[in-house]
mmCIF file of C-alpha atoms and ligand atoms in Angstrom:
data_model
loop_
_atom_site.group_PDB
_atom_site.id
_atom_site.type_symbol
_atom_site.label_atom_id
_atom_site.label_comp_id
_atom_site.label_asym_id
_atom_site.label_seq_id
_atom_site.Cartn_x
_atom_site.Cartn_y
_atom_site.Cartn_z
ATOM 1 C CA UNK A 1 109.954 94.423 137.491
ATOM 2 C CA UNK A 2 111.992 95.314 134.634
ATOM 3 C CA UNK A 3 114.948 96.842 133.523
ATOM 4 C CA UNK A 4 113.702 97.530 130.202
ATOM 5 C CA UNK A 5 113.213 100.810 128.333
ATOM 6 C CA UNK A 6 109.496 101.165 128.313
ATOM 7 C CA UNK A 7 107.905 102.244 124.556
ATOM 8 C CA UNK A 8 104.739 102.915 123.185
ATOM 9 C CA UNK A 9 103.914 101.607 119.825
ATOM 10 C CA UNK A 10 100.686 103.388 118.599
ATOM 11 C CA UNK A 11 99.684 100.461 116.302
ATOM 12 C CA UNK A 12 100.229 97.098 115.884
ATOM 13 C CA UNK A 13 102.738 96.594 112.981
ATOM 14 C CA UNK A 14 103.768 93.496 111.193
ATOM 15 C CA UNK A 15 105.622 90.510 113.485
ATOM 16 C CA UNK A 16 109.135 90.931 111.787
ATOM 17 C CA UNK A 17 109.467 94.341 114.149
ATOM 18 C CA UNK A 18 107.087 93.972 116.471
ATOM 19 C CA UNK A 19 109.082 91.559 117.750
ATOM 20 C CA UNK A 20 112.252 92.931 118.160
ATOM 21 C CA UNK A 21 110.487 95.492 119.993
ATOM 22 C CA UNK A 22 108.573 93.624 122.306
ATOM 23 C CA UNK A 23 111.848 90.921 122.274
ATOM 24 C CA UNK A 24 113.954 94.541 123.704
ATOM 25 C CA UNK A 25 111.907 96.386 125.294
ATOM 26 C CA UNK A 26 108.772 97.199 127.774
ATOM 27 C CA UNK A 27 105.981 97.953 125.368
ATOM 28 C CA UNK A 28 102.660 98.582 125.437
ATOM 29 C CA UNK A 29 100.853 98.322 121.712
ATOM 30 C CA UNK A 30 97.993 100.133 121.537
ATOM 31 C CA UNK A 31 95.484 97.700 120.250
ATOM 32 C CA UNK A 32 93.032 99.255 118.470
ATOM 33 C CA UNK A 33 92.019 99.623 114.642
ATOM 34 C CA UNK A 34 91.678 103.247 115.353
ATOM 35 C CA UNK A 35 94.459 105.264 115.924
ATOM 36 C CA UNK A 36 94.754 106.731 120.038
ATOM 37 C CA UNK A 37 93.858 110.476 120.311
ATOM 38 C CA UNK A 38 96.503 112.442 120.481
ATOM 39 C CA UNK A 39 95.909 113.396 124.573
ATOM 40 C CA UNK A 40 96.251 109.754 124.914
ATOM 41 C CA UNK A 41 99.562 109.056 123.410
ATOM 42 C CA UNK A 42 100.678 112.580 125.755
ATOM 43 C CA UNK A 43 99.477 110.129 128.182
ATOM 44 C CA UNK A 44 101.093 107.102 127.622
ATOM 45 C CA UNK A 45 104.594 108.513 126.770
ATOM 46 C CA UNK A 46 105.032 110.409 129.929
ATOM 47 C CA UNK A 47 107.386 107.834 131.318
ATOM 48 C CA UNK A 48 108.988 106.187 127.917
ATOM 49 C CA UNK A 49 112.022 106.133 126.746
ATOM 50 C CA UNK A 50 110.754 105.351 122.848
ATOM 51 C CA UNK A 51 108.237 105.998 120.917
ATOM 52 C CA UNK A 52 106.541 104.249 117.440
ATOM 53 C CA UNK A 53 104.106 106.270 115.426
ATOM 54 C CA UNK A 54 102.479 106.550 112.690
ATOM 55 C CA UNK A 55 101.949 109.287 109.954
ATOM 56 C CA UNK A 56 98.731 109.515 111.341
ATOM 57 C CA UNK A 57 99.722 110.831 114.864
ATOM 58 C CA UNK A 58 100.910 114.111 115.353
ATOM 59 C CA UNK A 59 104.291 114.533 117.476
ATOM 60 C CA UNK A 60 104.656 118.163 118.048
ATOM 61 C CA UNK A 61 106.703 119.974 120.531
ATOM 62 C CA UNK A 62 103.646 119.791 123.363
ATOM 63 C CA UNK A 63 103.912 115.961 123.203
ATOM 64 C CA UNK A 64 107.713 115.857 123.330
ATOM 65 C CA UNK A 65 107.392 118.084 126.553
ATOM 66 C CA UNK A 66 105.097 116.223 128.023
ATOM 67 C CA UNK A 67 107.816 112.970 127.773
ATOM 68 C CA UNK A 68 111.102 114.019 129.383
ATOM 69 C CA UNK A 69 112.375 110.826 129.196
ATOM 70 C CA UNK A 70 112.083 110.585 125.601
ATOM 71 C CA UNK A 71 115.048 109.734 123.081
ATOM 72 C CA UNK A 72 113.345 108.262 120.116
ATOM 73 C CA UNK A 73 110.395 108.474 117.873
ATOM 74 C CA UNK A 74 110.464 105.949 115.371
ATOM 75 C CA UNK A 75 107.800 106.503 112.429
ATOM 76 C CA UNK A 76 106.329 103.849 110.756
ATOM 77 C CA UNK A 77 106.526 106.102 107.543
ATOM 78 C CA UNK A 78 109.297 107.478 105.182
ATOM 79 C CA UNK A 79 107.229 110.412 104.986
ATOM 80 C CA UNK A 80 107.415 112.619 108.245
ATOM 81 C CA UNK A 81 105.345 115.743 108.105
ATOM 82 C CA UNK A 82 103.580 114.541 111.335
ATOM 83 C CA UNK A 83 106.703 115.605 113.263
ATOM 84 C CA UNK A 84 107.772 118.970 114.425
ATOM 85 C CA UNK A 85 111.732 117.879 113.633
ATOM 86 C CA UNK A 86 112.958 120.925 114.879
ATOM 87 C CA UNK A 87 110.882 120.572 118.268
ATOM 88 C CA UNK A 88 112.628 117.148 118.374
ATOM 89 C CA UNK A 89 115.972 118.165 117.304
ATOM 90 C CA UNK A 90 115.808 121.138 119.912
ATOM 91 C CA UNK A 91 115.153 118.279 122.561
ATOM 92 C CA UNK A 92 117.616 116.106 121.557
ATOM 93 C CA UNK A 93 114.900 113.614 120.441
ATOM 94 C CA UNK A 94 116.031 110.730 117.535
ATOM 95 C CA UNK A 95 113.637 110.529 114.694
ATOM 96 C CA UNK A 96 114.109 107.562 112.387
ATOM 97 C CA UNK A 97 111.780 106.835 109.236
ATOM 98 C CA UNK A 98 111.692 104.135 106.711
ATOM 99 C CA UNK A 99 113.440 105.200 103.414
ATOM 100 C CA UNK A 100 114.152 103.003 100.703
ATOM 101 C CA UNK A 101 112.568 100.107 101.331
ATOM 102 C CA UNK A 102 108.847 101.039 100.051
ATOM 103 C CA UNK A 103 110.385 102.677 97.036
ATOM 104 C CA UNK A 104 109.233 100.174 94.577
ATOM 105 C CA UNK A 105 106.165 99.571 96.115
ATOM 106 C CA UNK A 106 104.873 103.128 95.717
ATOM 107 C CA UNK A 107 106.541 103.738 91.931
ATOM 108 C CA UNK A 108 104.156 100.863 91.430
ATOM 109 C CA UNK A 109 100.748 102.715 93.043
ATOM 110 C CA UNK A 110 102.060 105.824 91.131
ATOM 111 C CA UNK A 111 102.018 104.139 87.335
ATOM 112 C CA UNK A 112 99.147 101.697 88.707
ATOM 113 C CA UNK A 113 96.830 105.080 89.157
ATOM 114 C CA UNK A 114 98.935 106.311 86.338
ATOM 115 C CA UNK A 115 97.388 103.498 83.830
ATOM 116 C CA UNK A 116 94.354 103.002 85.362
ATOM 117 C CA UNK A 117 93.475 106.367 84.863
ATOM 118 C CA UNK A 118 94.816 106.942 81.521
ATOM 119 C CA UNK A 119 92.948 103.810 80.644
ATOM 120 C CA UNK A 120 89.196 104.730 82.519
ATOM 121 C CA UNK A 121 89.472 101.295 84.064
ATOM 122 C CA UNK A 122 87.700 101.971 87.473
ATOM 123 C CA UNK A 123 84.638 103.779 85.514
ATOM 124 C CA UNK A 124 84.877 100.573 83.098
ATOM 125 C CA UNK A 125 84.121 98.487 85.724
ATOM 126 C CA UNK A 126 81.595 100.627 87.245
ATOM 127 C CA UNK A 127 80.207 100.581 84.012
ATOM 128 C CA UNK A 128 79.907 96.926 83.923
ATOM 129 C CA UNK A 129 79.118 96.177 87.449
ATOM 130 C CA UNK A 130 76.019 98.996 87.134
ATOM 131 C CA UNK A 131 74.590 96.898 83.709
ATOM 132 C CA UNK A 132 75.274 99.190 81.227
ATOM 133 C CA UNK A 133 77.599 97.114 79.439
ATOM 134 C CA UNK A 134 75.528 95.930 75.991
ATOM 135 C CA UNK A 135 77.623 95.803 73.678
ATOM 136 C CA UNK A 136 82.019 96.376 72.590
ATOM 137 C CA UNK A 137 81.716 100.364 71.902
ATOM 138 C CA UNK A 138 84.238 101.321 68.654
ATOM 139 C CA UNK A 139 84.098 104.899 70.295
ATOM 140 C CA UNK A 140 83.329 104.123 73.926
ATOM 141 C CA UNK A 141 85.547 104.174 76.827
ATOM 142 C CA UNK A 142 88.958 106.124 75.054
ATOM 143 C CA UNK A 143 91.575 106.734 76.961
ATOM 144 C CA UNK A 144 95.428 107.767 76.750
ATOM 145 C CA UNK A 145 98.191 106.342 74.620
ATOM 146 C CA UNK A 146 101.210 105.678 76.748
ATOM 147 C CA UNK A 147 104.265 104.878 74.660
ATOM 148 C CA UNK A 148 106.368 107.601 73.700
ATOM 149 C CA UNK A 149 104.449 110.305 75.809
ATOM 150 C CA UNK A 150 105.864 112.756 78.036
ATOM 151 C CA UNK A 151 106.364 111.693 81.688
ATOM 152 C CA UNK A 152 106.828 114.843 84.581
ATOM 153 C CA UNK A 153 107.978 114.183 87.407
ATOM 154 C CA UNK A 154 107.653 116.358 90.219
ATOM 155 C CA UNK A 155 110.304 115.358 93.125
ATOM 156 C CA UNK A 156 113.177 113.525 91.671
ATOM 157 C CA UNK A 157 113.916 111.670 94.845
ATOM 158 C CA UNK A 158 113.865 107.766 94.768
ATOM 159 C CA UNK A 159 110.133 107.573 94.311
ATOM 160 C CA UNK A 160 110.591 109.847 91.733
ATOM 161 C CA UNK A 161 113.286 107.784 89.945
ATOM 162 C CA UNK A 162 111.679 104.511 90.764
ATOM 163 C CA UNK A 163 108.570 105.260 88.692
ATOM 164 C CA UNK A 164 110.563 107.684 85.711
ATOM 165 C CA UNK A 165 112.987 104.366 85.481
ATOM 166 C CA UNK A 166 109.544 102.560 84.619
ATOM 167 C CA UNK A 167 107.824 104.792 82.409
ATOM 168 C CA UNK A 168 111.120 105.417 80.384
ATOM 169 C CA UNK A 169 112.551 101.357 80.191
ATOM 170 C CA UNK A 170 109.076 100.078 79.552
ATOM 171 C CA UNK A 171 106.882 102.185 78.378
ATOM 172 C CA UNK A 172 109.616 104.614 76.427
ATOM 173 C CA UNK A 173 108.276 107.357 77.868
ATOM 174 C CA UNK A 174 110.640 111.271 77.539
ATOM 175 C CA UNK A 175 111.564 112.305 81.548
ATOM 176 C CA UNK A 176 110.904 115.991 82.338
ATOM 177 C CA UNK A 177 111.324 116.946 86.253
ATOM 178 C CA UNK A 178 111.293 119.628 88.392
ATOM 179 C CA UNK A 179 113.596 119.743 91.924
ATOM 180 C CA UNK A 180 115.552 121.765 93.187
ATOM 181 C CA UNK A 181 118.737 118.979 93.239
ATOM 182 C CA UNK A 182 120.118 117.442 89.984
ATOM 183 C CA UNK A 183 119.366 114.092 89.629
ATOM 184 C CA UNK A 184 122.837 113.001 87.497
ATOM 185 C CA UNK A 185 121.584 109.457 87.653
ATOM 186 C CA UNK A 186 118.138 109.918 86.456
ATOM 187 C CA UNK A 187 120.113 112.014 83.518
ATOM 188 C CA UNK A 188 122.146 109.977 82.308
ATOM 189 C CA UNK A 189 120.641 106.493 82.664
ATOM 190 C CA UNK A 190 117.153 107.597 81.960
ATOM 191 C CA UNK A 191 118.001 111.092 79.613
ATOM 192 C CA UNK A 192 115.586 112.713 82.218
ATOM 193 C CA UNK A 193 116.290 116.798 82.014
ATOM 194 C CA UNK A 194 115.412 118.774 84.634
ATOM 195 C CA UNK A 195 113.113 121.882 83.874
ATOM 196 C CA UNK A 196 111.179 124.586 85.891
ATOM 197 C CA UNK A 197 108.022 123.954 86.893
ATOM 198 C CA UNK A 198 105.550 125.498 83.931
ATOM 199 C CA UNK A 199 107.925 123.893 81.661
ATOM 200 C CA UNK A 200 107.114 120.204 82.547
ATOM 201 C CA UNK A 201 103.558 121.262 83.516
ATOM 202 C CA UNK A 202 102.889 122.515 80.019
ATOM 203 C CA UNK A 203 104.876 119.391 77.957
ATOM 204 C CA UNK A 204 103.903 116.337 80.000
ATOM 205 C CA UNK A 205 101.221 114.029 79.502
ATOM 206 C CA UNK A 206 101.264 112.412 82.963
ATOM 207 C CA UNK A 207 102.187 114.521 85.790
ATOM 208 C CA UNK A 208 103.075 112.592 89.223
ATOM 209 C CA UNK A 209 104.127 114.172 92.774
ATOM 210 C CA UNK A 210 106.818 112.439 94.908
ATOM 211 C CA UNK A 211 107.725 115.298 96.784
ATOM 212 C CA UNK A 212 107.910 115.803 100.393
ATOM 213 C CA UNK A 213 104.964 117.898 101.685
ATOM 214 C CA UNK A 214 106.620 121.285 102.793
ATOM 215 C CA UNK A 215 105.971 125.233 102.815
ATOM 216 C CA UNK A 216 106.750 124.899 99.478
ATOM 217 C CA UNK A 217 105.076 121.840 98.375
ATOM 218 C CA UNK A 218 101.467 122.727 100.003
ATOM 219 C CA UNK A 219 99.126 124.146 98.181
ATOM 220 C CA UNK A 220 101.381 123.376 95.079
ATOM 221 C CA UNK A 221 98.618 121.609 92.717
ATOM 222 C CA UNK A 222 95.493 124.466 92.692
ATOM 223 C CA UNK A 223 93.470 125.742 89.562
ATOM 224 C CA UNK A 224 96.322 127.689 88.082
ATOM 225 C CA UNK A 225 98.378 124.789 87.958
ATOM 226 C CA UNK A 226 96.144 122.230 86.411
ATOM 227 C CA UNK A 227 95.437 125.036 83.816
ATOM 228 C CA UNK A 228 98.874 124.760 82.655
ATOM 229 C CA UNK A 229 98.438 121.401 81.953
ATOM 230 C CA UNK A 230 97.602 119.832 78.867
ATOM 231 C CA UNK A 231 94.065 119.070 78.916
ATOM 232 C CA UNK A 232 94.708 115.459 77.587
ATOM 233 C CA UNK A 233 97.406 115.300 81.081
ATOM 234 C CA UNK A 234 96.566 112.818 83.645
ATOM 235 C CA UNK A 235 97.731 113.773 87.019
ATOM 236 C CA UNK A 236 98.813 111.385 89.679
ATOM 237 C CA UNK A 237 99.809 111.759 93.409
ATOM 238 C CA UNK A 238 100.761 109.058 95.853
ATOM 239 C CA UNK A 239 102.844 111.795 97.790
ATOM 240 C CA UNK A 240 100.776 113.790 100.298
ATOM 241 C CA UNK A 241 97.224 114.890 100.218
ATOM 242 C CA UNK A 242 97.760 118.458 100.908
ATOM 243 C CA UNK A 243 100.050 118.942 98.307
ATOM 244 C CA UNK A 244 97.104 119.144 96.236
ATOM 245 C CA UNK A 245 93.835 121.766 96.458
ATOM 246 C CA UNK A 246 91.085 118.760 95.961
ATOM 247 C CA UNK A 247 88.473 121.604 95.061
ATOM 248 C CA UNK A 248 90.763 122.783 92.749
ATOM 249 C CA UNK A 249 90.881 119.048 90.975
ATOM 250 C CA UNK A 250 87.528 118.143 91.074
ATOM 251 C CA UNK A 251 87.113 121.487 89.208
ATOM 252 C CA UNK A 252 89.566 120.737 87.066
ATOM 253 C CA UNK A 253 88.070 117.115 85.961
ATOM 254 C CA UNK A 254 84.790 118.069 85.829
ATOM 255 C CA UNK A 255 85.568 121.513 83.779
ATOM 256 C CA UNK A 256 88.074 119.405 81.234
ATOM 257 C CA UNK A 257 90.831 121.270 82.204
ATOM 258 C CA UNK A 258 92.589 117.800 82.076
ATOM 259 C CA UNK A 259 91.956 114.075 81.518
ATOM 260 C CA UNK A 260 91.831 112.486 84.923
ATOM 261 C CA UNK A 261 93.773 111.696 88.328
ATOM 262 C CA UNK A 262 94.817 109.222 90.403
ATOM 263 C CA UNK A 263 95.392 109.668 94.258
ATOM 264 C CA UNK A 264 96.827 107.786 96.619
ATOM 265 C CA UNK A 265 96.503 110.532 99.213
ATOM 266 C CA UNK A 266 93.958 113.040 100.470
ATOM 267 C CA UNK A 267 93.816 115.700 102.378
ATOM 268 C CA UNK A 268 92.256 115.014 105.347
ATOM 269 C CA UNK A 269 92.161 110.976 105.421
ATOM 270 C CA UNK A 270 90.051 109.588 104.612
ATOM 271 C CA UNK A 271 88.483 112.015 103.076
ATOM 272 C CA UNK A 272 85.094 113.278 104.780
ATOM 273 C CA UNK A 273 81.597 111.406 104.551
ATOM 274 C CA UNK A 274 80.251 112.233 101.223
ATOM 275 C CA UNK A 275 83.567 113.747 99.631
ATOM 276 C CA UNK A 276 83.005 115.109 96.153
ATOM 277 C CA UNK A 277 85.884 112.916 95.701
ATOM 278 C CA UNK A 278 84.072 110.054 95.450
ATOM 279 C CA UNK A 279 81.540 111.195 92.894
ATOM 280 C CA UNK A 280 84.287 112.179 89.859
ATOM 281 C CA UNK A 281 84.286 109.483 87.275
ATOM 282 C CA UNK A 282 87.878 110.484 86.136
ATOM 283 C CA UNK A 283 89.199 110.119 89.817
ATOM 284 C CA UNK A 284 90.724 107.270 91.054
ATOM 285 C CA UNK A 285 91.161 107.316 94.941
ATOM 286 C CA UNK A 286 93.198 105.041 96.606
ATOM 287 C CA UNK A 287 93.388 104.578 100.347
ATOM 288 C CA UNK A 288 96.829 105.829 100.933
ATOM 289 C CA UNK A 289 98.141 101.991 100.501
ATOM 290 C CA UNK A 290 101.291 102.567 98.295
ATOM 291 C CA UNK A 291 103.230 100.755 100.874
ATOM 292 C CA UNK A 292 100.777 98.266 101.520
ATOM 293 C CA UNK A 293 102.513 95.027 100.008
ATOM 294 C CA UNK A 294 103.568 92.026 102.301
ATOM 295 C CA UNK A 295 107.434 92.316 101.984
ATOM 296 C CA UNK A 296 107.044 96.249 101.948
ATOM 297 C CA UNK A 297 105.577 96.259 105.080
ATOM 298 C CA UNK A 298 107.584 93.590 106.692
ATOM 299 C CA UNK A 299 110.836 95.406 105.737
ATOM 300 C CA UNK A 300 109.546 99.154 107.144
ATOM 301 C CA UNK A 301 108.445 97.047 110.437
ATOM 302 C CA UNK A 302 112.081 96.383 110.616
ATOM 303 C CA UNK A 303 113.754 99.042 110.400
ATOM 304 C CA UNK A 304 110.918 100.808 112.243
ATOM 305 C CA UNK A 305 112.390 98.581 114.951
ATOM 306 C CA UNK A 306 116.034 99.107 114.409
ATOM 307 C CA UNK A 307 115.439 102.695 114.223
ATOM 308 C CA UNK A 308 113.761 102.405 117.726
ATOM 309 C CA UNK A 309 116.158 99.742 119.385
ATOM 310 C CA UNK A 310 119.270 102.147 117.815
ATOM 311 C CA UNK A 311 117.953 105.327 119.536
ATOM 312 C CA UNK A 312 117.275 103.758 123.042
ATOM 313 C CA UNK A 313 120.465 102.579 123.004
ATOM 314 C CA UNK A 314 122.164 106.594 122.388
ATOM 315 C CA UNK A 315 123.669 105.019 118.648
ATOM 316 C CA UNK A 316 123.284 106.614 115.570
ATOM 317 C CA UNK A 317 119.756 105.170 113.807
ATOM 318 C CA UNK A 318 120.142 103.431 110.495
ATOM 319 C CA UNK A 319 117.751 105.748 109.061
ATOM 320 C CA UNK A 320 117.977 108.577 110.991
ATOM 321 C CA UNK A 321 116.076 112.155 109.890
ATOM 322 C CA UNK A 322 117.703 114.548 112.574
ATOM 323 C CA UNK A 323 121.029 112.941 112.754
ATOM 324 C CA UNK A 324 122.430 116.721 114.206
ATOM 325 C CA UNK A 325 120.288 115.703 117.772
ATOM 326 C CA UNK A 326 123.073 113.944 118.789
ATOM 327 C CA UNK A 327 122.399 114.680 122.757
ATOM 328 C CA UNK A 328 119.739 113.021 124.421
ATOM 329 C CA UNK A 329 118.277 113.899 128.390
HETATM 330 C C1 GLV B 401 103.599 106.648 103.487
HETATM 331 O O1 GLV B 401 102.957 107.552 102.994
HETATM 332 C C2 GLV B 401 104.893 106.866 104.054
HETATM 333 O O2 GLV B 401 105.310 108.027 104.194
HETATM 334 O O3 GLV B 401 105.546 105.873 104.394
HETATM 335 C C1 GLV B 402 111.485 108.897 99.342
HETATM 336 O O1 GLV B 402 111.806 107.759 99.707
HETATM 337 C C2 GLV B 402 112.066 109.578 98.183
HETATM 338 O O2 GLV B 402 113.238 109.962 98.293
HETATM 339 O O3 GLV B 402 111.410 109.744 97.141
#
């Protein structure tokens, strides 16, 4: 018998919240590798008060109905495009995220793909690992200068500033990007000028997406849009997969229409058995592990937690997406 609020936690996530969860609260953690289908987590939340997913489950207004008791949903993500806010909102459902705390971490995937891919450095080693490498090449394997070049930035949030701040102190790199906000920071400490979209797609050299993925946002990188860019650019996005038309890109590499790309995202992931993805030798694909450093994780586990442990308790979540569903049932 207990007086706790029961949760479900769709994953098992790092000690330092999983913890305070199970510390707090009734949980059940589903245990598996695999995330649970989505009827099963309508299943399980039926009579909790909490709720811990993961960008890979989908919370939409069915689920939410199907959980009256429900206050919170706290993602184990900053992004969120896996929840209907306004279905929560409407319910009076808390959704917390994890902001700040893997910005670092994923300004360093971005300029990781960013130089790995300017530099050819997974097809190097392919090259080596596959015996072809007989002798040092004066014209094989040329990639990208960095210094000096032309950085765009596409979503000058703190992603977005985290990796400009890089390229600009360390690798002296000009900072064009496109939002619809100013970023007065990013101006004045990093003389990063905000310009519309064909502008920065048509002057930078490296191109990299830190937007949210929105009605706006989907769809944004197709054929048209590469062919604005320079075909020496090198395009990099550790944002959302469907931000992107992959068709579109492979095209694009394969055709010369630019230099090469890095993901950290795909669109669906992973991507399906046999992806033309895979086959691209100016593609790098990572497994959507921007975040995926000890500390980073650690730190979204707890606020993950004190998102959760916030909401149960009716107060206002530390990181809190939907902060106007004040009410809960
Ligand atoms: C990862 O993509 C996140 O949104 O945290
Ligand atoms: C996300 O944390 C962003 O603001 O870029």
């Amino acid at each position: 018998m207990s007086s706790k609020p029961k949760v479900f936690v769709t994953r098992r996530i790092p000690e330092k919240g999983l913890e305070q969860i199970l510390a707090a609260t009734d949980a059940e953690v589903w245990p598996g590798e695999l995330p649970p289908p989505y009827e099963t987590i309508v299943e399980k939340v039926a009579d909790c008060e909490g709720l811990v997913s993961l960008l890979t489950d989908r919370i939409d207004a069915r689920l939410l109905d199907a959980a009256p008791r429900l206050k919170v949903v706290s993602n184990y993500a900053v992004g969120f495009n896996n929840i209907d806010i306004a279905a929560a909102t409407a319910r009076g459902v808390r959704v917390g995220n994890t902001p700040g705390v893997l910005t670092d971490a994923t300004a360093d995937m971005a300029f990781c793909l960013l130089i790995a891919a300017a530099r050819r450095l997974v097809e190097g080693h392919d090259y080596g690992r596959s015996g072809k490498w007989k002798t040092w090449e004066p014209l094989g394997h040329l990639g990208a200068d960095l210094v000096g070049r032309t950085l765009g930035i596409i979503g000058m949030g703190r992603i977005g500033y985290a990796m400009a701040r890089r390229c600009r102190l360390g690798w002296d790199m000009q900072v064009l990007y496109h939002d619809v906000h100013v970023h007065a920071q990013a101006e004045a400490e990093l003389s990063a000028r905000k310009v519309d979209l064909d502008t920065l797609l048509g002057q930078a050299d490296f191109v990299s997406v830190h937007t949210d993925l929105n009605d706006s946002t989907r769809g944004l990188f197709n054929l048209a849009t590469f062919r604005k860019m320079k075909p020496t650019a090198v395009f990099v996005n550790t944002a959302r997969g469907p931000i992107v038309v992959e068709a579109d890109l492979i095209e694009a590499l394969r055709t010369g229409v630019i230099f090469a790309a890095g993901l950290d995202v795909t669109d669906p992931e992973p991507p399906v058995e046999g992806s033309p993805l895979y086959g691209v030798p100016n593609l790098i694909v990572a497994p959507h592990i921007a975040s995926a450093t000890v500390g980073t994780r650690n730190a979204m586990a707890d606020i993950c937690a004190r998102n959760l442990l916030a909401g149960l308790r009716g107060e206002a979540l530390p990181a809190w997406v939907n902060p106007e569903a004040t009410t809960h049932r």
